[in-house]
Coordinates of C-alpha atoms in Angstrom, one line a residue:
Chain X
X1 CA 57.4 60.3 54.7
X2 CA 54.1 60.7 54.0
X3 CA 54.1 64.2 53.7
X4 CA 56.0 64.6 50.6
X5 CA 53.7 62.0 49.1
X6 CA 49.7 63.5 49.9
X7 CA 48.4 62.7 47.2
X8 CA 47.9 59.3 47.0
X9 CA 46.4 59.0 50.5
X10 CA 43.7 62.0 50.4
X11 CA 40.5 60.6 51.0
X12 CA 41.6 58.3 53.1
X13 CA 41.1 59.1 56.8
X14 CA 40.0 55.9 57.8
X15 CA 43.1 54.0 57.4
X16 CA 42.8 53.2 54.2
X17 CA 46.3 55.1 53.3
X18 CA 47.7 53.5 56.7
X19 CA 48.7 50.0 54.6
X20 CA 51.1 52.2 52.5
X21 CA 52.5 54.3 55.8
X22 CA 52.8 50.8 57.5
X23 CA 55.4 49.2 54.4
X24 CA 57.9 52.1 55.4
X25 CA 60.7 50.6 58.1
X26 CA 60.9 52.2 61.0
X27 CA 59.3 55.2 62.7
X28 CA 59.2 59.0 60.6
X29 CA 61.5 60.8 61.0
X30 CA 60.7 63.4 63.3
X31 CA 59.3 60.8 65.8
X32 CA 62.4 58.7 65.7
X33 CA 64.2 62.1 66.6
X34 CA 62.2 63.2 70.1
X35 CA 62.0 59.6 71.1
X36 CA 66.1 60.2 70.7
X37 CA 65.8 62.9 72.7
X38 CA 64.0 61.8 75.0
X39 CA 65.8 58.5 75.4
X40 CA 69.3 60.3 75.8
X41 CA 67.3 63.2 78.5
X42 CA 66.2 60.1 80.7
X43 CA 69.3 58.0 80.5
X44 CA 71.6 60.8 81.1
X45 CA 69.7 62.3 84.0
X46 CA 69.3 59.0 85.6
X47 CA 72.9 58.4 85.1
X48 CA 73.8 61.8 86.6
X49 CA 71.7 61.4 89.6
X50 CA 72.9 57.9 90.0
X51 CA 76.5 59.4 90.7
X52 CA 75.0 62.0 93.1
X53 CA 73.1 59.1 94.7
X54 CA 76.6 56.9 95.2
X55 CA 78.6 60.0 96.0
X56 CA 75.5 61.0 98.8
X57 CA 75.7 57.4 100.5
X58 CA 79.7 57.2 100.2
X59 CA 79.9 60.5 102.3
X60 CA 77.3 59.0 104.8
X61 CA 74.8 61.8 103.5
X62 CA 71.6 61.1 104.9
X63 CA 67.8 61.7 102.2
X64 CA 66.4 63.5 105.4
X65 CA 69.3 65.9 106.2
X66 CA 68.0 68.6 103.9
X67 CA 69.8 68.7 101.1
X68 CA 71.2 72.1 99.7
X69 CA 68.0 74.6 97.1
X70 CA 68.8 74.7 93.7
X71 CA 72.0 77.5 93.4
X72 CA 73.1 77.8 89.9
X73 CA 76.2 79.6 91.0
X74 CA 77.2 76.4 93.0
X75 CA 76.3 73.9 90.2
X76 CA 80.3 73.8 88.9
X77 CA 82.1 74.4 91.6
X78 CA 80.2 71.2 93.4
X79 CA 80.8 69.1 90.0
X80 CA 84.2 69.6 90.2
X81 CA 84.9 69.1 94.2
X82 CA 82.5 65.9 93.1
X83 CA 80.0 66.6 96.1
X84 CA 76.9 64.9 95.7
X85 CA 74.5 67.9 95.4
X86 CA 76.2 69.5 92.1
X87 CA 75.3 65.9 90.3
X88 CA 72.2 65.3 91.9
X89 CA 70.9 69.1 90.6
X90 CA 72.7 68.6 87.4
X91 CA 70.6 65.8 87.0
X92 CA 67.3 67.1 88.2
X93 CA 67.5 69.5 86.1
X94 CA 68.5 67.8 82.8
X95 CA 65.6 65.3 83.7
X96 CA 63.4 68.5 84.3
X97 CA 64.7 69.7 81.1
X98 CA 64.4 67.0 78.6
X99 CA 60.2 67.2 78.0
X100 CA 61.2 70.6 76.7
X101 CA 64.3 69.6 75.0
X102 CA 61.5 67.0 73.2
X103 CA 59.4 70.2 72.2
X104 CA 62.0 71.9 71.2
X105 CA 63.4 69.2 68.9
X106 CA 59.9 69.1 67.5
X107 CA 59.5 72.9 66.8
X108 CA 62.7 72.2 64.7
X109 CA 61.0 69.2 62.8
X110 CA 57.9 70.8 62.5
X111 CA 59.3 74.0 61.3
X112 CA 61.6 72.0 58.7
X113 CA 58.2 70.2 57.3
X114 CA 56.7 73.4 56.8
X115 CA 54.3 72.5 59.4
X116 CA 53.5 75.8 60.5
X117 CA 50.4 75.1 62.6
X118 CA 52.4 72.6 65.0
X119 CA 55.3 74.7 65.1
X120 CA 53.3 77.5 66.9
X121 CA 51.7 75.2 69.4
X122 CA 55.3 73.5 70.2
X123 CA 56.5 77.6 70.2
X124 CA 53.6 78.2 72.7
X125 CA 54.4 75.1 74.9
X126 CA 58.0 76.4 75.4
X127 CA 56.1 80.1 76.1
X128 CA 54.4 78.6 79.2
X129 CA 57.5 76.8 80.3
X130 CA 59.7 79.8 80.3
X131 CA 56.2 81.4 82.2
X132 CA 56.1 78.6 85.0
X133 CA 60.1 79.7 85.3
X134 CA 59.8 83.7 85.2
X135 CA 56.8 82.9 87.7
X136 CA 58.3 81.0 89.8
X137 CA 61.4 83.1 90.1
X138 CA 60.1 86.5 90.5
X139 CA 57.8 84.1 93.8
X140 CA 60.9 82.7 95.1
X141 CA 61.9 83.5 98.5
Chain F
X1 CA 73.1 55.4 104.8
X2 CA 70.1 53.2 105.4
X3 CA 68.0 55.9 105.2
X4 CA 69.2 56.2 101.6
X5 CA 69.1 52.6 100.7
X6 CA 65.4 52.4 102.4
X7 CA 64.5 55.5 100.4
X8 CA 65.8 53.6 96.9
X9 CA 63.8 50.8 98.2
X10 CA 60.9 52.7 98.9
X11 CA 61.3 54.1 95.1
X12 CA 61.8 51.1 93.7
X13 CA 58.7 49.2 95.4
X14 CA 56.7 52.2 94.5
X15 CA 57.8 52.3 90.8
X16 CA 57.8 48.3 90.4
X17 CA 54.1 47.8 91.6
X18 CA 52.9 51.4 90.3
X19 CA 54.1 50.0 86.9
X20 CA 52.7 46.3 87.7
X21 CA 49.2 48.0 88.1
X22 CA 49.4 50.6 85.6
X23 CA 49.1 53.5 88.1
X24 CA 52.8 55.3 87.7
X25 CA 55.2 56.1 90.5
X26 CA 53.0 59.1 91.5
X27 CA 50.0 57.7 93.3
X28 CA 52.3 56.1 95.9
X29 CA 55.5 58.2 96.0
X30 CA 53.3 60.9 98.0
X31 CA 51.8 58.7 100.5
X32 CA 55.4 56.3 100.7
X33 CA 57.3 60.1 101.3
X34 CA 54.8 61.5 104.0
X35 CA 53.6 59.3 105.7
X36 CA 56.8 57.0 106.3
X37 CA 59.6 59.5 105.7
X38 CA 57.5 62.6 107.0
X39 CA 58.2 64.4 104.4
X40 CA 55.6 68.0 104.1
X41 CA 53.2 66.9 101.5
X42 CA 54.3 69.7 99.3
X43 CA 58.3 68.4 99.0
X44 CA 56.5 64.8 98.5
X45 CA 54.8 66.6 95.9
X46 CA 58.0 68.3 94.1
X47 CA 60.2 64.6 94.1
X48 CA 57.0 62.6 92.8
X49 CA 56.8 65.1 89.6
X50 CA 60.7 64.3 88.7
X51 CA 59.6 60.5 89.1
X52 CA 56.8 61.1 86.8
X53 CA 59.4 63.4 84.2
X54 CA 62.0 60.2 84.4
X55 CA 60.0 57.5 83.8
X56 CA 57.5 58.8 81.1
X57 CA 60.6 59.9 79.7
X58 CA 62.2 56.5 79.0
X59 CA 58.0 55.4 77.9
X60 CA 57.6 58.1 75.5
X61 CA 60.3 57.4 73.8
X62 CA 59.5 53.7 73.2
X63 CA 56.0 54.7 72.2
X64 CA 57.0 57.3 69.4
X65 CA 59.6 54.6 68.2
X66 CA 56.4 51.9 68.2
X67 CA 54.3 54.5 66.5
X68 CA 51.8 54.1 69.3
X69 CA 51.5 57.4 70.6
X70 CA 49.9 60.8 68.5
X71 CA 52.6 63.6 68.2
X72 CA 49.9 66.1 66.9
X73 CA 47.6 65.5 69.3
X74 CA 49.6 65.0 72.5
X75 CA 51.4 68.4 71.7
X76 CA 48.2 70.4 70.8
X77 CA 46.5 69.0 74.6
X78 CA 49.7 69.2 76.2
X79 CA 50.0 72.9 75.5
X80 CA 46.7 72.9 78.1
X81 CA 47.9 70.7 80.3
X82 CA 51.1 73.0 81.0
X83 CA 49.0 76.0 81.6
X84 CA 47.1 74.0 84.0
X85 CA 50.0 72.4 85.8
X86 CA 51.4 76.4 85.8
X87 CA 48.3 77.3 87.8
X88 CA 48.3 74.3 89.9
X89 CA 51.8 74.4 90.8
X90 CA 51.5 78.5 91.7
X91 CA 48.2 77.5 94.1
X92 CA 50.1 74.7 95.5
X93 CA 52.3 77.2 97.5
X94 CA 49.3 78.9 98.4
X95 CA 46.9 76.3 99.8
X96 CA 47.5 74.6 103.3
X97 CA 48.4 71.2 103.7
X98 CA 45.8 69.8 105.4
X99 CA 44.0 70.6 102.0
X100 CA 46.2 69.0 100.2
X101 CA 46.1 66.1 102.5
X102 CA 42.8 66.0 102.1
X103 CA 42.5 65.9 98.2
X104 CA 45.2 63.2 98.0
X105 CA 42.9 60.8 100.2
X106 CA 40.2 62.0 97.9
X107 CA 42.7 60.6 94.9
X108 CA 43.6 57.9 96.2
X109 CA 39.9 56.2 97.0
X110 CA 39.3 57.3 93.5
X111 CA 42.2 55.3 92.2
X112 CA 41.2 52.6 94.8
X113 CA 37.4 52.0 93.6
X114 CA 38.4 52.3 90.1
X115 CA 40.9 49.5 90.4
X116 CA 38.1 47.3 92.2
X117 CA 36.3 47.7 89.8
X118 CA 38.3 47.3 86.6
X119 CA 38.8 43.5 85.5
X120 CA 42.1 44.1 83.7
X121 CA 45.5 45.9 85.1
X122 CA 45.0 49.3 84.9
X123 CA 47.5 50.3 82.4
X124 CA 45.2 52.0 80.3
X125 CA 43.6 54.6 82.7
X126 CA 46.7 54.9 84.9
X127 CA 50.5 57.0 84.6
X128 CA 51.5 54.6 83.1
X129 CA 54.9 55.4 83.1
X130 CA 57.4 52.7 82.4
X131 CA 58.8 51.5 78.7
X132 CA 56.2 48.8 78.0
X133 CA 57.3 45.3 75.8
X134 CA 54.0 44.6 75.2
X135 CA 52.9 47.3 73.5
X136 CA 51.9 46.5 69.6
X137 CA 52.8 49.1 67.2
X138 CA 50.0 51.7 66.1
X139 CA 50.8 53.3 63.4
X140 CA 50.9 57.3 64.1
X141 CA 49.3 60.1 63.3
X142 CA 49.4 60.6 59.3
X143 CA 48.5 63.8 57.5
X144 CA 48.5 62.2 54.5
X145 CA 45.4 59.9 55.9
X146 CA 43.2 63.2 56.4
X147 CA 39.7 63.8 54.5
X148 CA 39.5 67.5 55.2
X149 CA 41.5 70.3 56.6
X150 CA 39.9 70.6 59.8
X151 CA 41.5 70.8 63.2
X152 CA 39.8 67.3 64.5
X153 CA 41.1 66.1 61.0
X154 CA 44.4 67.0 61.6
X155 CA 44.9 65.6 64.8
X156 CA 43.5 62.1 64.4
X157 CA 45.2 59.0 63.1
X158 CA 44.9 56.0 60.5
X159 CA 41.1 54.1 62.0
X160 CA 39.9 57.0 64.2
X161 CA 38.9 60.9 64.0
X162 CA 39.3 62.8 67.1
X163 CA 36.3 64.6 68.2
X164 CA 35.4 67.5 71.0
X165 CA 38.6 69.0 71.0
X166 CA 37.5 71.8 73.1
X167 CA 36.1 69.4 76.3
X168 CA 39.6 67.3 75.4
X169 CA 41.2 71.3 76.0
X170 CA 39.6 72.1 79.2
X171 CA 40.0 68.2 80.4
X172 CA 43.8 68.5 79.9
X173 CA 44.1 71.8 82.1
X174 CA 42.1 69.9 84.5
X175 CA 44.9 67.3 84.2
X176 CA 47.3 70.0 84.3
X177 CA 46.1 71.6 87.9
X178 CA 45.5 67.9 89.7
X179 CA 49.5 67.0 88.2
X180 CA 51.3 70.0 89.4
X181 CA 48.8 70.0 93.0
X182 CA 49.2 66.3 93.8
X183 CA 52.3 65.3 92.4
X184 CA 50.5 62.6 89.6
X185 CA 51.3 62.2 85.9
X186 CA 47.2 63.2 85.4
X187 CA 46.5 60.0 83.2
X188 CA 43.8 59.1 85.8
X189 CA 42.3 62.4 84.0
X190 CA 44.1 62.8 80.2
X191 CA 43.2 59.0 79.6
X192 CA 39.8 58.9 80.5
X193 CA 39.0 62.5 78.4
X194 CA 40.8 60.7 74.9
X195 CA 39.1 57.7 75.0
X196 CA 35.7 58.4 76.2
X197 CA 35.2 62.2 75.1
X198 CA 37.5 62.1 72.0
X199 CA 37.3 59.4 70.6
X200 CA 40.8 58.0 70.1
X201 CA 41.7 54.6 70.9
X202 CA 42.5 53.2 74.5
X203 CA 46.1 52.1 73.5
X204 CA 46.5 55.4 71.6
X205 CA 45.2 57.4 74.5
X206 CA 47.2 55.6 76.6
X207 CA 50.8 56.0 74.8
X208 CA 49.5 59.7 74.0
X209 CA 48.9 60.6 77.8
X210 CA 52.5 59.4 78.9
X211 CA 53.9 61.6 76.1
X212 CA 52.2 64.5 77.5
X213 CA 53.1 63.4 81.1
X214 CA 56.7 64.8 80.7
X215 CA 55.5 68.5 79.6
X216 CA 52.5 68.2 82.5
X217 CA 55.0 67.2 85.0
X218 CA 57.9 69.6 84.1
X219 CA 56.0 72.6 83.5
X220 CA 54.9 72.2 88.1
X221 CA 58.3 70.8 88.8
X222 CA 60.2 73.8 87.7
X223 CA 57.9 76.1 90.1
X224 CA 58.6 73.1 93.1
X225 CA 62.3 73.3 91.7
X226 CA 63.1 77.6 92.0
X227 CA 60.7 77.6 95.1
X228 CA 62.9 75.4 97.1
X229 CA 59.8 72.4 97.0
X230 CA 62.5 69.8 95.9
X231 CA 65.4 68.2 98.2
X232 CA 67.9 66.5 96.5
X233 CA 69.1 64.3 98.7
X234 CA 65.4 63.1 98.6
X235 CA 64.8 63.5 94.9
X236 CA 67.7 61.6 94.0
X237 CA 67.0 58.1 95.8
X238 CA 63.9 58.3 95.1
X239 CA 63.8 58.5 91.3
X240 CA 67.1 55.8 91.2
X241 CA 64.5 54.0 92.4
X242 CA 61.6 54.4 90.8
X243 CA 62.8 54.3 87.6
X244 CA 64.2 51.1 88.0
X245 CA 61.2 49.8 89.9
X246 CA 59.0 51.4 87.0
X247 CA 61.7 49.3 84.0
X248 CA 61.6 46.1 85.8
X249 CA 57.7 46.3 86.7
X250 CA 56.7 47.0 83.0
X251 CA 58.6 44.3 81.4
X252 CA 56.7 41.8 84.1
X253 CA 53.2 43.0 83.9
X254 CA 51.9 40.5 81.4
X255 CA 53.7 37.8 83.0
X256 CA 51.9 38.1 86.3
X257 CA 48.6 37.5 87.5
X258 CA 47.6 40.9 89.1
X259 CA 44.3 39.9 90.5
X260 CA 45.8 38.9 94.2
X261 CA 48.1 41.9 93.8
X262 CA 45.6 43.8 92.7
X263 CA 42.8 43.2 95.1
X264 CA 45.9 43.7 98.3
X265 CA 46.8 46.9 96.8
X266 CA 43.0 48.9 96.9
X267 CA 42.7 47.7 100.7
X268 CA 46.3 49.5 100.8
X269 CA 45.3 52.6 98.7
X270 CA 42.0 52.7 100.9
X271 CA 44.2 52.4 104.4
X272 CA 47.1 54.7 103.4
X273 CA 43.9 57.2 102.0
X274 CA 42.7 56.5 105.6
X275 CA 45.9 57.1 107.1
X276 CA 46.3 60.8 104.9
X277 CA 42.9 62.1 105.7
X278 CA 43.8 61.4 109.2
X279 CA 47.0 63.5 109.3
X280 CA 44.7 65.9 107.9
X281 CA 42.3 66.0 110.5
X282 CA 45.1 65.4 113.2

C-alpha cells in the first residue's frame, strides 16, 4: 500500500501519514498473507493432532505409555493403517512447521516488494532453523 | 483412557487460566506435566514449546489481521531470539535436571511476585498466547511513515520510534535461551525489553512478542523433536487442550474479574515453585 505511494508520507514518522494508512480496508497485503498462513498452520495441525488424539483414546492408548520418536520413514505407512502416532507426528510437525512456513511466506513478500533488507533477515531466520535441525540431527542418539 | 482425558483436562485448565491471566500455556504446562504426570522436566519441556507454537499461532495471526503487531520488528528480534533458543535448546540436553528444576522455581516466583504486584491481568507482560477479542487495531508498521533511513527508523511504527536496538538484540537471545531451556514463550523477557528499553508501545510489544513466540518456540522444539524430547502420546492431549483452554480463556478475560483468581493463582505458582525446588533438592 503504502509503499508504492512514499511520497506523500515522508516526514511523517510520528503518525502523521498513519490517518491516510488507516482509510485503506483491511490489513496490507503481505500481513493479511502470514496471518493466512499462520491461521491455516494452527488449524490444520490442531485438526491433525485432534484425529491422532481420538484415534489414541479409541485404541485405549494411554499419554504415559511412551509414545513412538519421531521416524520419518513410518510417518505414511502409520497414516494409512490410521494409527494414532502417524497423525499425531504429522501434526507436530506441521504445527512445528508453520512459524517457518510464516517466514518463509514473508521472504516471498518481502522479496516481491523489493524489500531487500527484510528479505535477508527472514533468509537468515530460516538459516538458524535449518541450523537447530542439522544440529540436532548430527546430536541425535 | 482417563489418563488421556485428565491429560486434555490438564491442557485445557492450564491454557484457559494461563490465557485468563495473561501468562501462556507454558508457565504451567511444566509444573502440571512433572509434577502430576511425572513427566522428566526436559519432555515437560519439549510438549510445552508445541503448546506455545499452537497457540501463538492462532494469536499472531489475529494480530497481523488487526494491525497490532510489527512485522519489521518482530522478524529483525526474532532472528535473535532463534539463535538463543538454538543454544538453549542444545544446553538443555546437557544440564541436569535438578538444574532445571531449580531455574523453573526460580521462574515461577518471578512470575508469582510480578503478578502480586501488577494491578491489571497480566496480558501485557505475559505469553500471551490466545487470539484476543479485545484487542483494538494498531495500525502497523509503515515505511512510508519514516523520517530517515535508519535502522530504528525502519523498524518503528505510526506514534513511536524504536530505540536501543542492540540491548532489544541481546534481550531477545536472552528470551531465546530461557524459551528453548524452560519450555516458555519468553514474553516475561521480549515484552518487558520493547516496552521499557525500546520504546514501542505495551499493546504493540505485546502483539509483537506473540509473533515472535512461534519462531522462539519452534527453532528449541525442533532440537526436543529429532532428540527424542517429545512424546506424542503426551504432546497431543496436551496441546488439544491447551489450545482450546487458551481460545475459550482469551475470549473471557475481560469479562471476568481476575483479582480473586488472580491473588489464588501466585499462592499456587509460589506452592507448585515450592513443590519443584523440592524435587530438586530431593
Amino acid at each position: 500500500m503504502t509503499a508504492s505511494n512514499p511520497g506523500g508520507l515522508l516526514g511523517s514518522a510520528t503518525g502523521a501519514g498513519f490517518a491516510k494508512g488507516s482509510q485503506e480496508p483491511g490489513p496490507p497485503g503481505l500481513e493479511r498473507s502470514i496471518a493466512r498462513v499462520l491461521t491455516i498452520g494452527t488449524y490444520a495441525s490442531i485438526g491433525l493432532i485432534a484425529v491422532g488424539v481420538v484415534l489414541m483414546l479409541a485404541d485405549g492408548i494411554g499419554p504415559l505409555s511412551n509414545g513412538p520418536a519421531f521416524d520419518a520413514t513410518r510417518l505414511v505407512p502409520d497414516l494409512a493403517a490410521l494409527r494414532p502416532a502417524g497423525f499425531l507426528w504429522l501434526g507436530l510437525i506441521a504445527a512445528v512447521a508453520t512459524p517457518a512456513a510464516r517466514v518463509l511466506a514473508s521472504l516471498i513478500g518481502y522479496a516481491r516488494r523489493g524489500e531487500r533488507e527484510m528479505a535477508i533477515v527472514a533468509s537468515l531466520i530460516l538459516v538458524v532453523i535449518a541450523l537447530s535441525v542439522a544440529l540436532a540431527r548430527s546430536l541425535e542418539g | 483412557m482417563i489418563d488421556g482425558l485428565l491429560m486434555i483436562g490438564a491442557g485445557f485448565g492450564a491454557g484457559l487460566f494461563g490465557s485468563l491471566l495473561g501468562l501462556g500455556g507454558g508457565t504451567l504446562i511444566v509444573p502440571i506435566l512433572t509434577l502430576g504426570f511425572g513427566l522428566p522436566l526436559i519432555k515437560a519441556v519439549g510438549v510445552s514449546l508445541v503448546c506455545v507454537i499452537v497457540t501463538s499461532g492462532a494469536a499472531s495471526g489475529v494480530y497481523l489481521e488487526r494491525r497490532v503487531a510489527n512485522l519489521r520488528l518482530g522478524m529483525t528480534l526474532e532472528l535473535f531470539t532463534a539463535v538463543g533458543a538454538l543454544v538453549g535448546g542444545l544446553v538443555a540436553f546437557l544440564l541436569p535436571e535438578r538444574l532445571l528444576e531449580v531455574l523453573f522455581g526460580a521462574l515461577l516466583i518471578y512470575v508469582a511476585v510480578t503478578m502480586a504486584r501488577r494491578r491489571e491481568p497480566a496480558r501485557a507482560a505475559g505469553d500471551d498466547a490466545a487470539p484476543d477479542d479485545s484487542v483494538d487495531s494498531v495500525e502497523p508498521e509503515d515505511p512510508a511513515a519514516v523520517a530517515d533511513g535508519s535502522l530504528a527508523a525502519r523498524l518503528s511504527g505510526p506514534g513511536y520510534r524504536v530505540h536501543r536496538i542492540g540491548f532489544g538484540a541481546v534481550g531477545s537471545v536472552g528470551a531465546g535461551v530461557v524459551s528453548a531451556l524452560l519450555g516458555i514463550g519468553g514474553g516475561l523477557v521480549k515484552v518487558p525489553v520493547m516496552h521499557v528499553v525500546m520504546g514501542v508501545p505495551l499493546r504493540v510489544a505485546t502483539a509483537t512478542s506473540n509473533l515472535m513466540m512461534g519462531i522462539t518456540a519452534s527453532a528449541g522444539a525442533v532440537i526436543y523433536l529429532l532428540r527424542g524430547g517429545i512424546d506424542p502420546y503426551v504432546a497431543g492431549p496436551t496441546a488439544i487442550g491447551v489450545f482450546i483452554g487458551a481460545s475459550i480463556g482469551s475470549r473471557a478475560a475481560h469479562r471476568i474479574d481476575l483479582r480473586i483468581l488472580r491473588g489464588l493463582f501466585v499462592a499456587i505458582l509460589l506452592y507448585t515453585a515450592w513443590q519443584m525446588l523440592q524435587r530438586a533438592i530431593a
